[in-house]
Amino acid sequence: MLLIACSAITTISADPTAATPQKKPEAVIAMLNDIIKRFGQASDQVYSVSRNPNTNQIEYSIKITKFVANVKRAPLTLNLASISSPFTKDEPLSYQTLHLTPGSTEMFALGVFVEQGEDKQYTLRDNPNQEMWLMCCKNPENPQLRDAYAIAWELNADQSQAIGTVYMITSLRPDVYMKNMSSAGLLSDNQNTFTIDGRVGFDLTDSLYVVYMADTAEELDKVADNDFIATMPVVNKRFSFSVQLDKPKVGRIRTVMPDGSLCELWTNLDFVPGRTYRITTHNGYYDEDRDYELSVGRYSGKSLLTDLQRRGIDDQTFTVVDEVPEEFRVVDPNSMDTWLNSLSPSNKNRFMMMAEMIKMKIERIKETYKVIGMTLNDNRDMYKIQTAFGDILKQNKELDKNYQDFIKEAKKTGLLSCEMPELYKEILKFYTEQNQGLSELYKDSITNGKPILKLRSYLAKQTEKYLKDMEKNTID
């Protein structure tokens, strides 16, 4: 999965020196205050304000309120569909607006920065059942500050109540914070610090991880189970680790099971000074930090890990063999299972995990289509529908990367060419299902805008591409 943080935003659309101050997003503020007033839980609030003692100007303000609201039982109910309207109305005032619908596996944390060099992370969305809206704006009184307004909620088991949290946070703009820290010379240590910023996925209940580190890949493979250098307790579904480094090293993360034993699965990483690796763990796989891996990690050409470590060694109980020698490979041109069973344990496990990832992303796309169907039958919120189509397009592009990785590895490990058409047929089957569904949706006036046209165009191109690939492999 992919984690987004407002702390990564360094580009502000408005000029901070402009003479006309930016207006506040009044519609959003009024809506959030109304929810707090009617449904806020007085016993579950965070309220913190800091002012400059000389100027009385706000340096930061944190207001977090839990709420529980009826959505079906009168008289006092909350119309969840009405939450989107203020955010869309005030969107021109923001430099970032984000909407995550139920079914999306994307988690979200908000970075909060203050003058004294402190920073905190507030997890706004930590499970796929939640819906979330976020808006980040330049503070109208002080252009060095950022105002963040957010709400996240999920429905209870019988769909009668919305249980959620309202966030109204003012703090330094992330880019201003980094500039101030650099000017003050406070980033010198951070330039040599490697950090793991971890989150536990919705499908796990892990409570503790351990970290291993070595100078070389060879030394890492010789590290004993009990020679970890640090523990990472999980608190509120998050864990972290930092270490000062004078040069890049290699490391490993392992889960401590409830009985105290170590999980047979692990994650190998490049530990690079001055960099942060953001990871979300799941059951049998993890969401990698793609930007990190591309710039300094396993896809950068700079990795210190061996090829086998970069691919992932998951079990020490067997001898790892990257390829099964041809003379020992059973060839049955009529069975893809035969090919899979002929692989080494490491390759077989990797393919099973890749297949599970593809399955998960297909299910994610199907769930987003369900959101469109429910919206059409309920409030016919055009913005929510169009946003969902955009999400589906993005999800399909991510899925295609998984398809390509699977095909590349399948060919590399000797999948017989006569079996490749069957693989392509399974891919094309899902595109066909989507195309058929979109043809029906396009008949409804509320769904036939630009987002659905972009999606249909993309699916048509994908279908054509995989048909050509299937034909090529059939000929070969």
XYZ file of C-alpha atoms in Angstrom:
476
model
C 0.000 0.000 0.000
C 0.891 3.285 -0.592
C 1.019 5.850 2.676
C 0.589 9.603 2.016
C 1.617 12.315 4.494
C 0.980 16.043 4.343
C 4.523 16.458 5.668
C 5.742 15.565 2.173
C 4.120 18.636 0.637
C 6.663 21.313 -0.165
C 4.930 23.227 -2.929
C 2.370 25.837 -1.990
C 0.212 27.142 -4.794
C -0.319 30.596 -3.255
C 2.414 33.221 -2.942
C 3.078 33.746 0.800
C 4.001 37.384 0.136
C 0.742 38.186 -1.612
C -1.014 41.277 -0.327
C -4.490 39.784 -0.225
C -4.776 37.205 2.574
C -6.298 33.862 1.765
C -9.808 33.318 3.053
C -10.585 30.521 5.434
C -12.574 27.519 4.175
C -15.674 28.688 6.029
C -17.985 25.950 4.731
C -15.652 23.188 5.889
C -15.044 24.828 9.277
C -18.762 25.339 9.882
C -19.584 21.747 8.957
C -16.871 20.280 11.211
C -17.840 22.524 14.136
C -21.464 21.492 13.705
C -20.510 17.803 13.897
C -18.428 18.466 17.019
C -21.273 20.405 18.626
C -23.962 17.813 17.885
C -22.054 14.526 18.096
C -18.667 15.219 19.716
C -17.583 13.069 22.653
C -16.563 15.492 25.393
C -14.631 12.758 27.211
C -12.460 11.972 24.182
C -10.874 15.197 22.950
C -7.396 16.639 22.375
C -7.112 20.424 22.630
C -3.723 22.163 22.578
C -2.861 25.747 21.616
C 0.536 27.453 21.792
C 0.987 31.218 21.346
C 4.108 33.326 21.074
C 4.434 35.101 24.452
C 5.625 38.310 22.795
C 3.277 38.624 19.825
C 0.398 36.422 21.016
C 0.357 34.841 17.570
C -0.602 31.198 17.339
C 2.394 28.907 16.810
C 0.339 25.758 16.630
C -3.155 24.571 17.461
C -4.356 20.969 17.721
C -8.056 20.175 18.088
C -9.063 16.521 17.763
C -12.555 15.323 18.653
C -14.077 11.850 18.488
C -17.737 11.646 17.471
C -20.523 9.073 17.300
C -23.521 9.993 15.145
C -26.730 8.253 14.196
C -27.192 7.989 10.448
C -30.504 6.118 10.365
C -32.308 6.680 13.660
C -34.129 9.996 14.083
C -34.432 12.619 15.391
C -30.747 13.664 15.603
C -28.945 12.176 12.591
C -25.933 12.972 10.434
C -26.266 12.993 6.652
C -22.901 11.557 5.626
C -23.446 12.487 1.980
C -23.523 16.178 2.933
C -19.912 16.096 4.163
C -18.519 16.158 0.623
C -20.249 19.405 -0.361
C -18.273 21.826 1.887
C -14.958 20.250 0.865
C -15.735 20.572 -2.835
C -17.073 24.117 -2.346
C -13.926 25.311 -0.507
C -11.482 23.308 -2.631
C -10.190 26.434 -4.520
C -8.890 27.770 -1.177
C -6.686 24.716 -0.553
C -3.406 23.448 -1.912
C -4.380 19.860 -1.182
C -7.752 18.149 -0.933
C -7.961 14.392 -0.507
C -10.918 12.017 -0.399
C -10.497 8.303 0.419
C -13.547 6.071 0.118
C -14.308 2.816 1.946
C -12.538 -0.038 0.212
C -9.382 1.935 -0.543
C -6.379 0.364 1.204
C -4.501 3.676 1.348
C -3.707 4.773 4.897
C -2.946 8.376 5.824
C -0.826 10.166 8.425
C -0.556 13.937 8.920
C 2.774 15.480 9.905
C 2.551 18.312 12.470
C 5.541 20.634 12.912
C 6.324 23.339 15.503
C 9.080 25.938 15.885
C 11.036 24.105 18.585
C 12.097 21.388 16.187
C 9.406 18.964 17.265
C 7.268 16.973 14.906
C 4.418 14.542 15.408
C 2.421 12.200 13.211
C -1.350 11.816 13.563
C -2.829 8.805 11.832
C -6.054 10.024 10.239
C -7.011 6.814 8.433
C -5.815 3.390 9.581
C -8.280 0.905 8.069
C -10.002 0.458 4.692
C -13.521 0.669 6.130
C -13.095 4.374 6.842
C -14.063 7.267 4.630
C -11.857 10.342 4.911
C -11.822 13.938 3.702
C -8.793 16.214 4.135
C -8.095 19.824 3.192
C -4.772 21.656 3.691
C -4.713 25.467 3.353
C -2.299 28.310 3.919
C -3.145 30.066 7.187
C -4.645 33.504 6.304
C -3.049 35.326 9.265
C 0.417 33.774 9.034
C 1.519 32.399 5.625
C 4.222 30.309 7.339
C 1.516 28.160 8.928
C -0.646 25.431 7.428
C -4.265 24.787 8.419
C -5.378 21.178 8.066
C -9.039 20.171 8.324
C -10.007 16.509 8.205
C -12.711 14.045 9.115
C -12.562 10.254 9.036
C -15.311 7.813 9.968
C -16.633 4.286 9.532
C -20.051 2.717 9.998
C -20.759 0.256 12.806
C -21.861 -3.344 12.214
C -25.545 -2.573 11.549
C -24.748 0.585 9.526
C -26.769 2.718 11.962
C -23.957 4.855 13.388
C -20.926 6.689 12.066
C -17.936 6.506 14.426
C -15.164 8.913 13.594
C -12.797 11.780 14.367
C -12.608 15.461 13.423
C -9.177 17.095 13.062
C -8.528 20.860 12.977
C -4.759 21.429 13.143
C -2.619 24.510 12.579
C 1.171 24.123 12.471
C 4.230 25.164 10.493
C 4.176 24.464 6.776
C 6.457 21.448 6.237
C 8.741 23.324 3.836
C 9.115 26.248 6.291
C 9.914 23.822 9.120
C 12.699 22.158 7.120
C 14.127 25.537 6.075
C 14.153 26.821 9.679
C 15.761 23.639 10.974
C 18.449 23.784 8.301
C 19.223 27.460 9.008
C 19.550 26.718 12.712
C 21.953 23.859 12.033
C 19.554 21.377 13.594
C 19.559 19.023 10.646
C 23.195 18.035 10.912
C 22.409 14.882 12.887
C 19.465 14.032 10.655
C 21.783 13.984 7.648
C 23.328 10.813 9.099
C 20.161 9.305 10.524
C 18.395 6.381 8.926
C 14.790 5.988 10.079
C 12.116 3.336 9.688
C 8.630 4.843 9.821
C 6.335 1.836 10.071
C 2.634 1.139 10.157
C 0.819 -2.112 10.812
C -1.780 -2.955 8.169
C -5.450 -3.514 8.835
C -4.990 -7.279 8.372
C -2.423 -7.679 11.184
C -2.329 -7.481 14.988
C 1.475 -7.448 15.347
C 2.770 -5.894 18.579
C 6.559 -6.120 18.256
C 9.258 -6.145 15.561
C 13.045 -6.575 15.822
C 15.768 -4.990 13.674
C 19.025 -6.491 12.414
C 21.890 -4.586 10.770
C 25.174 -5.481 9.092
C 27.869 -3.840 6.981
C 27.455 -6.238 4.059
C 24.879 -8.583 2.585
C 27.052 -11.580 3.419
C 27.270 -10.567 7.083
C 23.504 -10.026 7.197
C 22.888 -13.632 6.154
C 25.097 -14.815 9.017
C 23.310 -12.806 11.714
C 21.830 -15.080 14.389
C 18.171 -14.816 15.380
C 18.966 -13.315 18.776
C 21.504 -10.784 17.451
C 19.007 -8.040 16.694
C 20.135 -4.502 17.492
C 16.808 -2.993 18.536
C 13.138 -3.692 19.139
C 10.227 -1.766 17.627
C 7.101 -1.949 19.816
C 3.828 -1.247 18.019
C 1.861 1.642 19.516
C -1.423 2.702 17.913
C -0.589 0.581 14.853
C 2.752 2.360 14.376
C 6.413 1.499 14.994
C 9.714 3.269 14.360
C 13.489 2.976 14.579
C 16.379 5.416 14.030
C 20.134 4.944 13.916
C 23.121 7.188 13.167
C 25.151 5.868 10.214
C 28.434 6.969 8.674
C 27.841 4.882 5.540
C 25.066 2.788 3.930
C 24.426 -0.598 5.512
C 21.941 -3.440 5.162
C 19.226 -4.470 7.559
C 16.290 -6.730 8.227
C 12.909 -6.484 9.982
C 11.280 -9.512 11.617
C 8.041 -9.963 13.517
C 7.976 -11.320 17.069
C 5.054 -13.731 17.330
C 2.663 -13.798 20.339
C 4.502 -16.839 21.772
C 7.859 -15.011 21.583
C 9.156 -16.866 18.537
C 10.341 -15.113 15.390
C 8.254 -15.159 12.230
C 9.773 -17.101 9.347
C 9.069 -14.144 7.040
C 11.291 -11.096 7.034
C 12.004 -7.920 5.089
C 15.473 -6.918 3.866
C 16.246 -3.212 3.430
C 19.091 -0.897 2.508
C 19.847 1.390 5.474
C 20.937 4.730 3.962
C 22.108 7.736 6.069
C 19.773 10.721 5.968
C 16.837 8.757 4.575
C 13.521 7.489 5.948
C 11.921 4.236 4.833
C 8.131 4.260 5.122
C 6.684 0.774 5.295
C 3.258 -0.742 5.968
C 3.253 -4.401 6.965
C 0.566 -6.869 5.910
C -0.146 -10.576 6.259
C 2.557 -12.183 4.107
C 3.661 -9.030 2.252
C 4.380 -5.349 2.778
C 3.790 -2.022 1.048
C 7.247 -0.852 0.027
C 8.520 2.722 -0.096
C 8.706 2.883 -3.898
C 10.388 6.331 -4.018
C 13.064 5.152 -1.587
C 13.662 1.893 -3.459
C 13.943 3.715 -6.796
C 16.353 6.384 -5.539
C 18.668 4.500 -3.133
C 17.234 0.994 -2.653
C 16.691 -2.229 -4.527
C 15.662 -0.644 -7.850
C 18.330 2.088 -7.879
C 21.413 0.090 -8.833
C 22.976 1.235 -5.535
C 21.630 -1.506 -3.271
C 24.097 -3.402 -1.084
C 21.745 -6.392 -0.895
C 22.362 -9.450 -3.021
C 19.944 -10.259 -5.833
C 18.415 -13.006 -3.727
C 17.988 -10.717 -0.720
C 16.379 -8.035 -2.862
C 13.845 -10.568 -4.108
C 13.185 -11.740 -0.550
C 14.330 -14.833 1.347
C 11.446 -15.925 3.500
C 12.409 -19.149 5.206
C 15.672 -20.335 6.738
C 14.460 -23.921 7.048
C 15.320 -24.782 3.444
C 18.353 -24.361 1.204
C 17.653 -21.481 -1.130
C 18.147 -22.254 -4.817
C 17.274 -19.433 -7.199
C 16.692 -21.709 -10.175
C 15.942 -25.419 -10.373
C 18.404 -27.043 -12.821
C 16.783 -27.955 -16.126
C 17.503 -31.673 -15.700
C 15.396 -31.757 -12.538
C 12.503 -29.700 -13.902
C 9.368 -31.688 -14.691
C 7.923 -30.588 -18.016
C 4.226 -31.012 -18.560
C 3.002 -28.693 -21.339
C -0.584 -29.006 -20.126
C -0.167 -27.878 -16.534
C 0.786 -24.515 -15.077
C 0.702 -26.168 -11.644
C 3.546 -28.420 -12.762
C 5.630 -25.363 -13.563
C 4.815 -23.781 -10.198
C 5.666 -26.961 -8.309
C 8.976 -27.233 -10.161
C 10.206 -23.941 -8.724
C 12.551 -23.585 -5.792
C 10.822 -22.835 -2.465
C 11.908 -19.182 -2.547
C 10.625 -18.652 -6.090
C 7.394 -20.484 -5.389
C 6.715 -18.398 -2.269
C 7.480 -15.224 -4.195
C 5.021 -16.142 -6.956
C 2.336 -17.016 -4.440
C 2.780 -13.621 -2.790
C 2.700 -11.859 -6.174
C -0.508 -13.699 -7.065
C -2.039 -12.759 -3.717
C -1.141 -9.105 -4.327
C -2.863 -9.224 -7.734
C -5.928 -10.826 -6.162
C -6.051 -8.179 -3.445
C -5.877 -5.314 -5.970
C -8.603 -6.886 -8.116
C -10.835 -7.107 -5.044
C -10.011 -3.487 -4.230
C -11.163 -2.421 -7.697
C -14.377 -4.438 -7.337
C -15.091 -2.782 -3.975
C -14.716 0.667 -5.555
C -17.213 -0.313 -8.264
C -19.591 -1.299 -5.442
C -19.228 2.210 -3.994
C -20.424 3.617 -7.331
C -23.381 1.224 -7.377
C -24.408 2.080 -3.816
C -24.097 5.805 -4.531
C -26.290 5.494 -7.630
C -28.945 3.705 -5.575
C -28.679 6.093 -2.636
C -27.899 9.822 -2.960
C -26.464 9.943 -6.525
C -23.589 12.144 -5.358
C -21.928 13.076 -8.670
C -18.610 14.124 -7.097
C -18.304 10.871 -5.186
C -19.067 8.869 -8.329
C -16.581 10.764 -10.509
C -13.913 10.473 -7.792
C -14.497 6.726 -7.602
C -13.944 6.400 -11.371
C -10.642 8.253 -10.968
C -9.661 5.875 -8.142
C -10.484 2.854 -10.321
C -8.269 4.194 -13.118
C -5.394 4.643 -10.681
C -5.976 1.179 -9.201
C -5.949 -0.424 -12.657
C -2.617 1.217 -13.450
C -1.171 -0.142 -10.213
C -2.591 -3.576 -11.038
C -0.926 -3.498 -14.464
C 2.475 -3.076 -12.785
C 1.776 -6.240 -10.799
C 0.736 -8.070 -13.966
C 3.958 -7.031 -15.717
C 6.135 -8.069 -12.763
C 4.419 -11.461 -12.620
C 4.784 -12.069 -16.373
C 8.430 -11.004 -16.356
C 9.292 -13.332 -13.485
C 7.228 -16.178 -14.967
C 9.168 -16.030 -18.223
C 12.461 -15.711 -16.360
C 11.836 -18.845 -14.315
C 10.813 -20.962 -17.292
C 7.039 -20.833 -17.645
C 6.397 -22.708 -20.884
C 5.304 -20.540 -23.798
C 2.282 -22.759 -24.376
C 1.005 -21.763 -20.922
C 1.432 -18.008 -21.411
C -1.850 -17.590 -23.378
C -3.736 -18.972 -20.368
C -2.117 -16.339 -18.200
C -3.129 -13.593 -20.611
C -6.685 -14.965 -20.801
C -7.086 -14.508 -17.036
C -5.872 -10.909 -17.315
C -8.178 -10.157 -20.248
C -11.125 -11.716 -18.431
C -11.057 -9.009 -15.754
C -10.737 -6.228 -18.337
C -13.739 -7.667 -20.180
C -15.806 -7.702 -16.995
C -14.967 -4.047 -16.370
C -15.734 -3.015 -19.940
C -19.135 -4.711 -19.800
C -19.996 -3.014 -16.513
C -18.887 0.399 -17.748
C -21.044 0.059 -20.853
C -24.068 -0.223 -18.584
C -22.945 2.598 -16.284
C -22.373 4.909 -19.248
C -26.100 4.793 -20.018
C -26.802 6.754 -16.817
C -26.388 10.523 -17.332
C -24.702 11.021 -13.945
C -21.875 8.588 -14.779
C -21.025 9.458 -18.385
C -18.541 12.259 -17.739
C -14.792 12.553 -18.428
C -13.600 10.190 -15.638
C -15.513 7.224 -17.054
C -14.340 8.071 -20.588
C -10.703 8.082 -19.417
C -11.242 4.763 -17.675
C -12.896 3.171 -20.703
C -10.107 4.429 -22.972
C -7.446 2.997 -20.676
C -9.174 -0.394 -20.435
C -9.542 -0.519 -24.216
C -5.814 0.116 -24.676
C -4.956 -2.494 -22.057
C -7.198 -5.042 -23.719
C -5.547 -4.385 -27.079
C -2.077 -4.622 -25.552
C -2.664 -7.968 -23.848
C -4.434 -9.404 -26.888
C -1.319 -8.650 -28.949
C 0.918 -10.149 -26.256
C -1.213 -13.272 -26.128
C -1.114 -13.605 -29.909
C 2.663 -13.142 -29.942
C 3.221 -15.789 -27.293
C 0.855 -18.176 -29.045
C 2.873 -17.803 -32.262
C 6.160 -18.234 -30.403
